[in-house]
CSV table of C-alpha atoms in Angstrom, one decimal:
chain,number,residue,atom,x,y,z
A,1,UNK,CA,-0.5,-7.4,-26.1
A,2,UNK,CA,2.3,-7.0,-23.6
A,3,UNK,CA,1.7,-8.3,-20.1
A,4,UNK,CA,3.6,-6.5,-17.0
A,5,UNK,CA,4.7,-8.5,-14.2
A,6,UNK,CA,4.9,-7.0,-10.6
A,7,UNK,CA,8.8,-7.0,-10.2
A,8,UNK,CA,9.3,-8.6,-6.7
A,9,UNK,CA,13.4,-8.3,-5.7
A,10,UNK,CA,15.3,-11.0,-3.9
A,11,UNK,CA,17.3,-10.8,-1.3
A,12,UNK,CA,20.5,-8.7,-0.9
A,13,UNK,CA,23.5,-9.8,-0.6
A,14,UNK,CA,24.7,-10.0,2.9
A,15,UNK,CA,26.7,-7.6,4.1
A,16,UNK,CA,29.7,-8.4,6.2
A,17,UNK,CA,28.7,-8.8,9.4
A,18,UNK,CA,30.3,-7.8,12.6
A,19,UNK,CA,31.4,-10.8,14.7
A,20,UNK,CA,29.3,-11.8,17.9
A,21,UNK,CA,32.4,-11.1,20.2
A,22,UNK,CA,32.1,-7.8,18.4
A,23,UNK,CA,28.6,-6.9,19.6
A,24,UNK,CA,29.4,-8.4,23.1
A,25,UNK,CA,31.7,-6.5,23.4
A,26,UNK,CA,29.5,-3.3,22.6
A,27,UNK,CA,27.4,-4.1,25.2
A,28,UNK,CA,26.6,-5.9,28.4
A,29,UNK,CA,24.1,-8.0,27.9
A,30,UNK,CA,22.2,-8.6,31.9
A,31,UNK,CA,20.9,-11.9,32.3
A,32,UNK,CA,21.3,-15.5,30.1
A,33,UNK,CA,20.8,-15.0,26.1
A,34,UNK,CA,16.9,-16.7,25.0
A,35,UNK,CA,14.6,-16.2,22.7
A,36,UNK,CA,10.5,-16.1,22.6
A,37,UNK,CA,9.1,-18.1,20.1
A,38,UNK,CA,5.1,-17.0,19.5
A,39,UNK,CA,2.9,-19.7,18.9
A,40,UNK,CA,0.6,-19.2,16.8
A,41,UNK,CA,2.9,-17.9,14.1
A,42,UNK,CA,3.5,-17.8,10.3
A,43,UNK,CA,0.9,-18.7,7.7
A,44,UNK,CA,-3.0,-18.9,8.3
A,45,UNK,CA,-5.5,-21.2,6.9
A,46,UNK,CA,-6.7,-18.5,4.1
A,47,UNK,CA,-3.1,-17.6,3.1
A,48,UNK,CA,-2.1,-21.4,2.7
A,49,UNK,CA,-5.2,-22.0,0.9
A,50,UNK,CA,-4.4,-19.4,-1.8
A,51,UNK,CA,-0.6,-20.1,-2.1
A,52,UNK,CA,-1.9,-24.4,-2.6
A,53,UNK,CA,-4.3,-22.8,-5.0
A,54,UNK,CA,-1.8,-21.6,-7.7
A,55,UNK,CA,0.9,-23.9,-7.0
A,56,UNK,CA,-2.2,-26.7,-7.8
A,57,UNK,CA,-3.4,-24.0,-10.9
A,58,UNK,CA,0.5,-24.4,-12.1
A,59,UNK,CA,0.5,-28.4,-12.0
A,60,UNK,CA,-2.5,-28.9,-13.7
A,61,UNK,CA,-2.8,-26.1,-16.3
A,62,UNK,CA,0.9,-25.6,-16.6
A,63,UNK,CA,2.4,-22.0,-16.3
A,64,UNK,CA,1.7,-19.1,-17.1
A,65,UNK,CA,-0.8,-18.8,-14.9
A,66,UNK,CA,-1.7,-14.8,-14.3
A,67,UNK,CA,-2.5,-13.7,-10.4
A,68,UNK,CA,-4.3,-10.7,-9.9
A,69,UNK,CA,-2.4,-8.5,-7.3
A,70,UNK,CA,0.1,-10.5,-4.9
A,71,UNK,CA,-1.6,-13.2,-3.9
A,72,UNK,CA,-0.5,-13.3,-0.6
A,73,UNK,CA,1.5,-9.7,0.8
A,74,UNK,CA,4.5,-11.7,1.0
A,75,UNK,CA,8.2,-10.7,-0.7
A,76,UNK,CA,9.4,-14.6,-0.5
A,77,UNK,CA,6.1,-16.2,-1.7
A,78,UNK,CA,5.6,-14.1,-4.3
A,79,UNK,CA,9.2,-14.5,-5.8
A,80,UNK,CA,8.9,-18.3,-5.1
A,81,UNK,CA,5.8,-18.8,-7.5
A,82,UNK,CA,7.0,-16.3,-10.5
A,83,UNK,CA,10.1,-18.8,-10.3
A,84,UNK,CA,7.3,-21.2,-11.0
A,85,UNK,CA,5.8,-19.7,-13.9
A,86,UNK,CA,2.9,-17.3,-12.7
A,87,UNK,CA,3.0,-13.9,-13.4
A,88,UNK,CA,1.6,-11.3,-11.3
A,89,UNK,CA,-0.2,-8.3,-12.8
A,90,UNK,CA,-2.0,-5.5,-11.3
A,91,UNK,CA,-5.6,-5.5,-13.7
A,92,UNK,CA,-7.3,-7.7,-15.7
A,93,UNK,CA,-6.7,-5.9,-18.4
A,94,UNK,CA,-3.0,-7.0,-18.2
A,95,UNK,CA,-3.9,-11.0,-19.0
A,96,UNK,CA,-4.5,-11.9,-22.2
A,97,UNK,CA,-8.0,-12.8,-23.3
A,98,UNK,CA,-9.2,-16.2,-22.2
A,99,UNK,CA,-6.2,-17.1,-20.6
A,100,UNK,CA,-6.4,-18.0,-16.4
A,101,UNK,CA,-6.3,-15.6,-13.4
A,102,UNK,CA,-6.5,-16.2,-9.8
A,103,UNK,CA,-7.5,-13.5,-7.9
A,104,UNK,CA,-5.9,-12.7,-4.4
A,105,UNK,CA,-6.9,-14.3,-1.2
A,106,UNK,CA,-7.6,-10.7,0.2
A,107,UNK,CA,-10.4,-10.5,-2.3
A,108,UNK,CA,-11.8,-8.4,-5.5
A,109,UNK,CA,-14.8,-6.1,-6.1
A,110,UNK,CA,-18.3,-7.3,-8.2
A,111,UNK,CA,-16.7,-4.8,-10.5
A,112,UNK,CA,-13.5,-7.2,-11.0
A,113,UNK,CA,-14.9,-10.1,-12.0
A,114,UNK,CA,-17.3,-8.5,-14.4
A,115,UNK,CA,-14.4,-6.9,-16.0
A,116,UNK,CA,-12.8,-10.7,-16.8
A,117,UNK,CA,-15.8,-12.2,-17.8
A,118,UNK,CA,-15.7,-9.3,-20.7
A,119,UNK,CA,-12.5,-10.5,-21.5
A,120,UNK,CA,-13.0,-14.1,-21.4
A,121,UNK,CA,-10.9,-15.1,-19.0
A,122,UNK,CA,-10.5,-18.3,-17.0
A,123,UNK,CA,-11.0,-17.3,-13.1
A,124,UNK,CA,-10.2,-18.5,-9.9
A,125,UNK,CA,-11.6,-17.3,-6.7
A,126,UNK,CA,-8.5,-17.9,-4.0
A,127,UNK,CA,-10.2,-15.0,-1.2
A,128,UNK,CA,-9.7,-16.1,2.6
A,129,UNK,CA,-13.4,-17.6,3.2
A,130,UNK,CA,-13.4,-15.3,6.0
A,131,UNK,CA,-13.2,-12.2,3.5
A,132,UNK,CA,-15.6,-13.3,1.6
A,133,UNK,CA,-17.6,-13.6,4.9
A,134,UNK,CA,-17.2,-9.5,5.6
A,135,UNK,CA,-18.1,-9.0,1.4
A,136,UNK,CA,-21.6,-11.4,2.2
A,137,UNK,CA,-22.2,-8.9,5.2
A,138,UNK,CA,-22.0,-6.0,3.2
A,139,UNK,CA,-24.4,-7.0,0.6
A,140,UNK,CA,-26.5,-8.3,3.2
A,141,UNK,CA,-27.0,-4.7,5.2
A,142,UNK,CA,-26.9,-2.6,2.2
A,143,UNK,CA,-29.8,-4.6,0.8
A,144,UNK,CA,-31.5,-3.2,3.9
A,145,UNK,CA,-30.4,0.3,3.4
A,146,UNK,CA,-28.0,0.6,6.2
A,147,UNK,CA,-24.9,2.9,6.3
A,148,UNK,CA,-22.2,1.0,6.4
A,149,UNK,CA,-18.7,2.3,8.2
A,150,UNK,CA,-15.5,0.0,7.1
A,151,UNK,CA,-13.0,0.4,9.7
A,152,UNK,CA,-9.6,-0.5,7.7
A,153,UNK,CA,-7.2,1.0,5.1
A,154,UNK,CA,-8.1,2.9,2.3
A,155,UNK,CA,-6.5,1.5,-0.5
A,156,UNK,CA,-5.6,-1.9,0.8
A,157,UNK,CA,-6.9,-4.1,-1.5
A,158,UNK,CA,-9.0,-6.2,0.9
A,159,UNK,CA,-10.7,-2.9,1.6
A,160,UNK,CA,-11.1,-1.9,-1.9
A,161,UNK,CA,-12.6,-5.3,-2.6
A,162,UNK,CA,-15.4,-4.9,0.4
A,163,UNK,CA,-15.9,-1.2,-0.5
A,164,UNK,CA,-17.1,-2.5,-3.9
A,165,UNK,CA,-20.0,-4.5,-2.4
A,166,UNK,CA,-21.6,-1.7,-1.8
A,167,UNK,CA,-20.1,1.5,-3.0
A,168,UNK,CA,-23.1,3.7,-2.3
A,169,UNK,CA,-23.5,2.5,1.1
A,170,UNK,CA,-20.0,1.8,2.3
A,171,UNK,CA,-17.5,5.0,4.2
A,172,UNK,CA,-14.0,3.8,4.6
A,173,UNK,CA,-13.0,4.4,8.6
A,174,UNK,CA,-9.0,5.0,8.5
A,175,UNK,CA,-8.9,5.1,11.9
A,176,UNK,CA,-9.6,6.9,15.0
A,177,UNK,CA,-8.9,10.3,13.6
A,178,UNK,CA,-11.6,9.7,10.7
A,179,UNK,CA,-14.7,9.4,13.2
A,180,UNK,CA,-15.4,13.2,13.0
A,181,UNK,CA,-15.5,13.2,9.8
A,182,UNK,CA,-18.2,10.2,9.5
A,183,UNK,CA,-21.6,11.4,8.0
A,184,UNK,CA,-24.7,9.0,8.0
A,185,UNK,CA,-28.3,9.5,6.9
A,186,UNK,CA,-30.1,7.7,10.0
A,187,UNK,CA,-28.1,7.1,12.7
A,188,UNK,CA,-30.8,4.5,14.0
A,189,UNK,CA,-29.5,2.5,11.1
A,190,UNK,CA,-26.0,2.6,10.9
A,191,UNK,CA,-23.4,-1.1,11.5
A,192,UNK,CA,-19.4,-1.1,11.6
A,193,UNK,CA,-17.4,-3.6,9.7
A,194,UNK,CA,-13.6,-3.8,9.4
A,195,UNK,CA,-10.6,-5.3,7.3
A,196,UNK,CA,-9.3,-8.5,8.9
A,197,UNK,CA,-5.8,-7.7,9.2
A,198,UNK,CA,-6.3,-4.9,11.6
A,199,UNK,CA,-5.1,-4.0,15.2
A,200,UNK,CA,-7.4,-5.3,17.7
A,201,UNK,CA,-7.1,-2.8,19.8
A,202,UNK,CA,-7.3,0.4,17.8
A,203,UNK,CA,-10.1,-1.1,15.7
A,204,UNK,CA,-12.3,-1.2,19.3
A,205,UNK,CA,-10.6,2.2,20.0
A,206,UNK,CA,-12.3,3.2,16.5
A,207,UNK,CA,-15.1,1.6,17.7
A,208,UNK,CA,-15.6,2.9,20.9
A,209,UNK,CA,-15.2,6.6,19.4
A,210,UNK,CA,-18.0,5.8,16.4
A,211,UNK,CA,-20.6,4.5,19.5
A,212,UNK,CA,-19.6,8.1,21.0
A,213,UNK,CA,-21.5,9.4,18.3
A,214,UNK,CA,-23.6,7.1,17.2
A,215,UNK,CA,-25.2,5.0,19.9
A,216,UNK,CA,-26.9,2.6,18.4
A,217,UNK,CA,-24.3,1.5,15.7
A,218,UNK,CA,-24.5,-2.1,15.4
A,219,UNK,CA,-21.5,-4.5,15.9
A,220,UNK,CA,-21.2,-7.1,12.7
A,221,UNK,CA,-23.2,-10.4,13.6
A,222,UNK,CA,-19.3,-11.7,14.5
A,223,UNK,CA,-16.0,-10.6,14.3
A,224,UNK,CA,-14.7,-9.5,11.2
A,225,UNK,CA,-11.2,-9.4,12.2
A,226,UNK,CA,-9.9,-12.9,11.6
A,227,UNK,CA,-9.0,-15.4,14.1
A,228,UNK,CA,-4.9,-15.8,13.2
A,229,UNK,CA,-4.7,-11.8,12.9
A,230,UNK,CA,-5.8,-11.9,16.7
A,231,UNK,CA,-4.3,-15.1,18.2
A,232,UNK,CA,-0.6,-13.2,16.2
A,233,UNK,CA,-1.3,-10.4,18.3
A,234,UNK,CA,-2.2,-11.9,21.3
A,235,UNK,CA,0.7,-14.1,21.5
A,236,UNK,CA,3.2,-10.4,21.1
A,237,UNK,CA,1.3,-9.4,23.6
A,238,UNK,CA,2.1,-12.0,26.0
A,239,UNK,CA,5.8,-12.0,24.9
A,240,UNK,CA,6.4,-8.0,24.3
A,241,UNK,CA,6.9,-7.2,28.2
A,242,UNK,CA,9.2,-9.9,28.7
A,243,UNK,CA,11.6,-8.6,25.6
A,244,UNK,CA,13.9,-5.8,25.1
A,245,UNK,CA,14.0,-6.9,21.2
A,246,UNK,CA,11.4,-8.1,19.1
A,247,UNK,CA,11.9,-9.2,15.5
A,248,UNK,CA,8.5,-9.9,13.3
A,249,UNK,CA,9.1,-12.0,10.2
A,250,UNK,CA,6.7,-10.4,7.1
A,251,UNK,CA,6.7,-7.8,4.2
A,252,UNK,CA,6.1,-4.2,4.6
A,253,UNK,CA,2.8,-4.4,2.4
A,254,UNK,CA,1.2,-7.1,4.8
A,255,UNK,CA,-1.3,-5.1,7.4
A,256,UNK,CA,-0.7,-7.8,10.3
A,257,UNK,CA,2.8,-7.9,10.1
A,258,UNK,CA,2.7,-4.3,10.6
A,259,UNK,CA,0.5,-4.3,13.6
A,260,UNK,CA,2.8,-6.9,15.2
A,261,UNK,CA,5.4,-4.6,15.3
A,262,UNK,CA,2.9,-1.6,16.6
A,263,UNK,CA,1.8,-4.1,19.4
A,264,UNK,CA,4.8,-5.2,20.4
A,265,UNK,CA,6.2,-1.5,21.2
A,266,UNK,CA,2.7,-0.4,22.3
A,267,UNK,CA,2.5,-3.7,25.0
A,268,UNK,CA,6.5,-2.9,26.2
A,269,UNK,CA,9.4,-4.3,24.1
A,270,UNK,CA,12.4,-1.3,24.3
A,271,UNK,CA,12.3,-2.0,20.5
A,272,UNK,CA,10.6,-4.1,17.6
A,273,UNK,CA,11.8,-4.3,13.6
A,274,UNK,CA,9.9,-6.1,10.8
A,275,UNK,CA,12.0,-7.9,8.3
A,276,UNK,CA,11.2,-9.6,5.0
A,277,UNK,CA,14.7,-12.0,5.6
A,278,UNK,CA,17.4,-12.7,7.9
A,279,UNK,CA,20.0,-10.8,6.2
A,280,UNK,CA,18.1,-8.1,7.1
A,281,UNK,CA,18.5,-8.1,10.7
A,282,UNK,CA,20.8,-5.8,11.9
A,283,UNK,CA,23.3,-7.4,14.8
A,284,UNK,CA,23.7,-4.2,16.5
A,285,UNK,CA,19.8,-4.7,17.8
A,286,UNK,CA,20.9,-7.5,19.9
A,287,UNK,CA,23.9,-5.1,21.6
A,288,UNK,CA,22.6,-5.4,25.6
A,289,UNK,CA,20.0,-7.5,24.8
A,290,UNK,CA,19.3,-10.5,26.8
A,291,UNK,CA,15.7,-11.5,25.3
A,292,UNK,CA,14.4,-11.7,22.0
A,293,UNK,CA,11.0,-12.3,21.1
A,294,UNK,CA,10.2,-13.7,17.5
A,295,UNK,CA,7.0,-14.3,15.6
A,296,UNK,CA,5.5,-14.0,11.7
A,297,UNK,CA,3.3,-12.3,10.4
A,298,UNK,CA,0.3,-14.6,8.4
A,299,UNK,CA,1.4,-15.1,5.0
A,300,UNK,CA,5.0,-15.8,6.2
A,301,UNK,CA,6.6,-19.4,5.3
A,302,UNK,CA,8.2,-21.3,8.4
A,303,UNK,CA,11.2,-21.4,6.4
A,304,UNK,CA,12.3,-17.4,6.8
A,305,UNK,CA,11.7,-17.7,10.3
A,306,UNK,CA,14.3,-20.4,11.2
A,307,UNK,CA,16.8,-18.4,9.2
A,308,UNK,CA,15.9,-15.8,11.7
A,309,UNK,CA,16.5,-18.3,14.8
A,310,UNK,CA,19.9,-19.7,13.0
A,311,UNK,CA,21.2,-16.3,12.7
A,312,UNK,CA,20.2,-15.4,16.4
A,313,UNK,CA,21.9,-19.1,17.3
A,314,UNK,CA,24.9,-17.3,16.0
A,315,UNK,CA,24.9,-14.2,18.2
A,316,UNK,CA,24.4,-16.7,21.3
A,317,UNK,CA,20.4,-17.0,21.3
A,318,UNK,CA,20.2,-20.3,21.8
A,319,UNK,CA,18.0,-21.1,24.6
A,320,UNK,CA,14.6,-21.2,22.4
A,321,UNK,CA,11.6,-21.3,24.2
A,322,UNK,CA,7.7,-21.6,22.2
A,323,UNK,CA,5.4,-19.0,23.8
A,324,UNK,CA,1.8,-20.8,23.1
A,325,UNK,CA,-1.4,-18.6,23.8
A,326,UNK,CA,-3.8,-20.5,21.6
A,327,UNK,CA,-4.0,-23.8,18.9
A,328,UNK,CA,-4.7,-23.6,15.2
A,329,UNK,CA,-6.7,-26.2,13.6
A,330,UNK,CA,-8.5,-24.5,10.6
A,331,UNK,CA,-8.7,-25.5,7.5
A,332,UNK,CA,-10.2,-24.4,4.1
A,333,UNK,CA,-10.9,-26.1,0.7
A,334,UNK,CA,-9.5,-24.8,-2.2
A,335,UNK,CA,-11.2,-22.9,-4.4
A,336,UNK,CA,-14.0,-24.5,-5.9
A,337,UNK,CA,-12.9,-23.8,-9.5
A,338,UNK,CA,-10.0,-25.4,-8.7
A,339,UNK,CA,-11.8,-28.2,-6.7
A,340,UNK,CA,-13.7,-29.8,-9.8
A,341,UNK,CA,-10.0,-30.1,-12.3
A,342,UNK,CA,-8.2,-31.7,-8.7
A,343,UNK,CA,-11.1,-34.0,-9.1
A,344,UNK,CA,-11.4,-34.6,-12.2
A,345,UNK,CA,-7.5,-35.6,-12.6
A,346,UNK,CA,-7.9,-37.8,-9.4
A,347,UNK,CA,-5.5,-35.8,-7.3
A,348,UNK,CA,-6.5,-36.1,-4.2
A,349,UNK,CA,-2.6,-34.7,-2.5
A,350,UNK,CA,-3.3,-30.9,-0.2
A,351,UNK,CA,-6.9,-30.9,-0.9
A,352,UNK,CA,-7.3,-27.8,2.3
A,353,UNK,CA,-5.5,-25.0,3.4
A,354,UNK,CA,-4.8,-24.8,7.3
A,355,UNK,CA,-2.2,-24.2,9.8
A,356,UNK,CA,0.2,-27.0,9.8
A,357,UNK,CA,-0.3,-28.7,6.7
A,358,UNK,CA,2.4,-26.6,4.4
A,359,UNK,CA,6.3,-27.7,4.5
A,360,UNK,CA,8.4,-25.7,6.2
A,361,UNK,CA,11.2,-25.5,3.4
């Protein structure tokens, strides 16, 4: 049986950039050149926790080792593991039987791992606990006959794996221009959940509409969008009016990087660009610019975002100063699958996932 990989490309080669004198000259820029570091930044505590989860899988089962969907929406992380022998695949149906798969931290439907117990396959559970917490929520209110309204993206696979809690009682929410189109059977009994990775502020937007026509729509019993998606955004909000650029570190298939560069514009940066690596970053953004703020979306390694700040220390950005609006201290154990061979083998090395415990190159 062939297997297919999902092809992930590295980086171009640079082009020939145009010289900082060059884009000075372009330009006057109106005050002293600094940048705006976000803090919190970069990975989260369910990201790290997957990405420890098949580098650990690799070490101790040796490659291949077969991930269901990207493990984490990240070009760089991605590419990085294949290079260490796993192989990405779309279905189950793509690993051969009995062989391993981890599934992705933004979680899988009841209907997925049925379909790799058929097939005999070795699994690995790597979903961000606090997924798993909005898939438990969804069991729990369809047991009691609710309708349930998933505020998030149809087709993302976070929301496909929630959706498939609870099929017959779950309506995907796209937004603020799907509320007319919601239909319930009691409105007395109707509750909101969302993807994690979402805007704040257009989920409650989405929210606010819903309540409009449905006043007694429950909220969740807490917040289903997670706490690094929210402390990302807050801290772009603190640094967008303060920036005429902003540059967001993360790949065009991750929902928070996204919104970064949404909130950014939306809170007043003149302009905002998401790129996947430095060499991406065109120099003719910084042409008048005197501020630029920088931050990551969650599954982004440290690493890609001081290429960003060397490249800016080129262009003259050198004053770097670390906007803080909150602390990260979370931390997850790994999946418990993976939990019992780590014990078993006596390694005790990167036993959680959290902010601050991954190497930053």
């Amino acid at each position: 049986m062939s297997t297919t990989a999902v092809s992930v490309p590295m980086p171009a080669v640079p082009r020939r950039r145009r010289s900082p004198e060059d884009v000075a000259a372009a330009a006057a820029v109106p005050g002293p050149k600094r940048v705006l570091l976000a803090a919190p930044r970069g990975y989260c505590a369910g990201v790290d926790r997957a990405v420890i989860a098949v580098e650990k899988a690799l070490e101790h089962y040796g490659p291949p080792v077969y991930v269901r969907k990207q493990i984490v929406h990240n070009v760089h992380v991605v590419s990085s593991l294949e290079a260490k022998g796993a192989i990405f695949v779309d279905e189950n149906e793509e690993v051969p039987e009995g062989e391993l798969v981890i599934f992705s931290a933004h979680g899988v439907s009841p209907a997925v791992i049925e379909s790799a117990a058929a097939r005999g396959l070795r699994t690995i559970d790597a979903t961000c606990p606090l997924v798993t917490k909005v898939h438990r929520e969804a069991v729990r209110f369809a047991t009691d006959d609710y309708d349930i309204l998933l505020i998030g993206h149809e087709g993302h696979e976070e929301v496909e794996g929630t959706a498939g809690e609870a099929p017959d009682h779950i309506q995907i929410v796209n937004g603020p221009h799907d509320v007319d189109k919601v239909q319930v059977r009691d409105p007395e009994k109707v509750i909101w959940l969302s993807q994690t990775t979402l805007s704040v502020d257009e989920t409650m937007e989405t929210v606010r509409l819903l309540k409009a026509r449905f006043p007694t729509l429950q909220d969740p019993p807490s917040d289903d969008i997670c706490y690094a998606t929210t402390n990302r955004q807050v801290a772009i909000k603190k640094i967008a009016p303060q920036a005429e650029l902003v540059i967001v570190v993360g790949s065009a298939n991750s929902s928070n990087s996204v919104r970064l560069v949404e909130v950014a514009l939306e809170y007043g940066a003149k302009a905002s660009h998401r790129v996947d690596f430095a060499n991406e970053v065109d120099e003719s953004w910084f042409e008048g610019i005197s501020t630029v703020g920088l931050t990551s979306g969650a599954s982004v390694p440290e690493i890609l975002v001081q290429d960003v700040l060397r490249l800016l220390a080129e262009y003259g950005y050198v004053d770097v100063e670390e906007v803080v609006t909150a602390e990260e201290d979370l931390l997850f154990s790994l999946p418990k699958e993976l939990r019992a061979t780590l014990k078993a083998a006596g390694d005790t090395s990167r036993g959680l996932g959290g902010h601050g415990a991954r190497p930053t190159s």
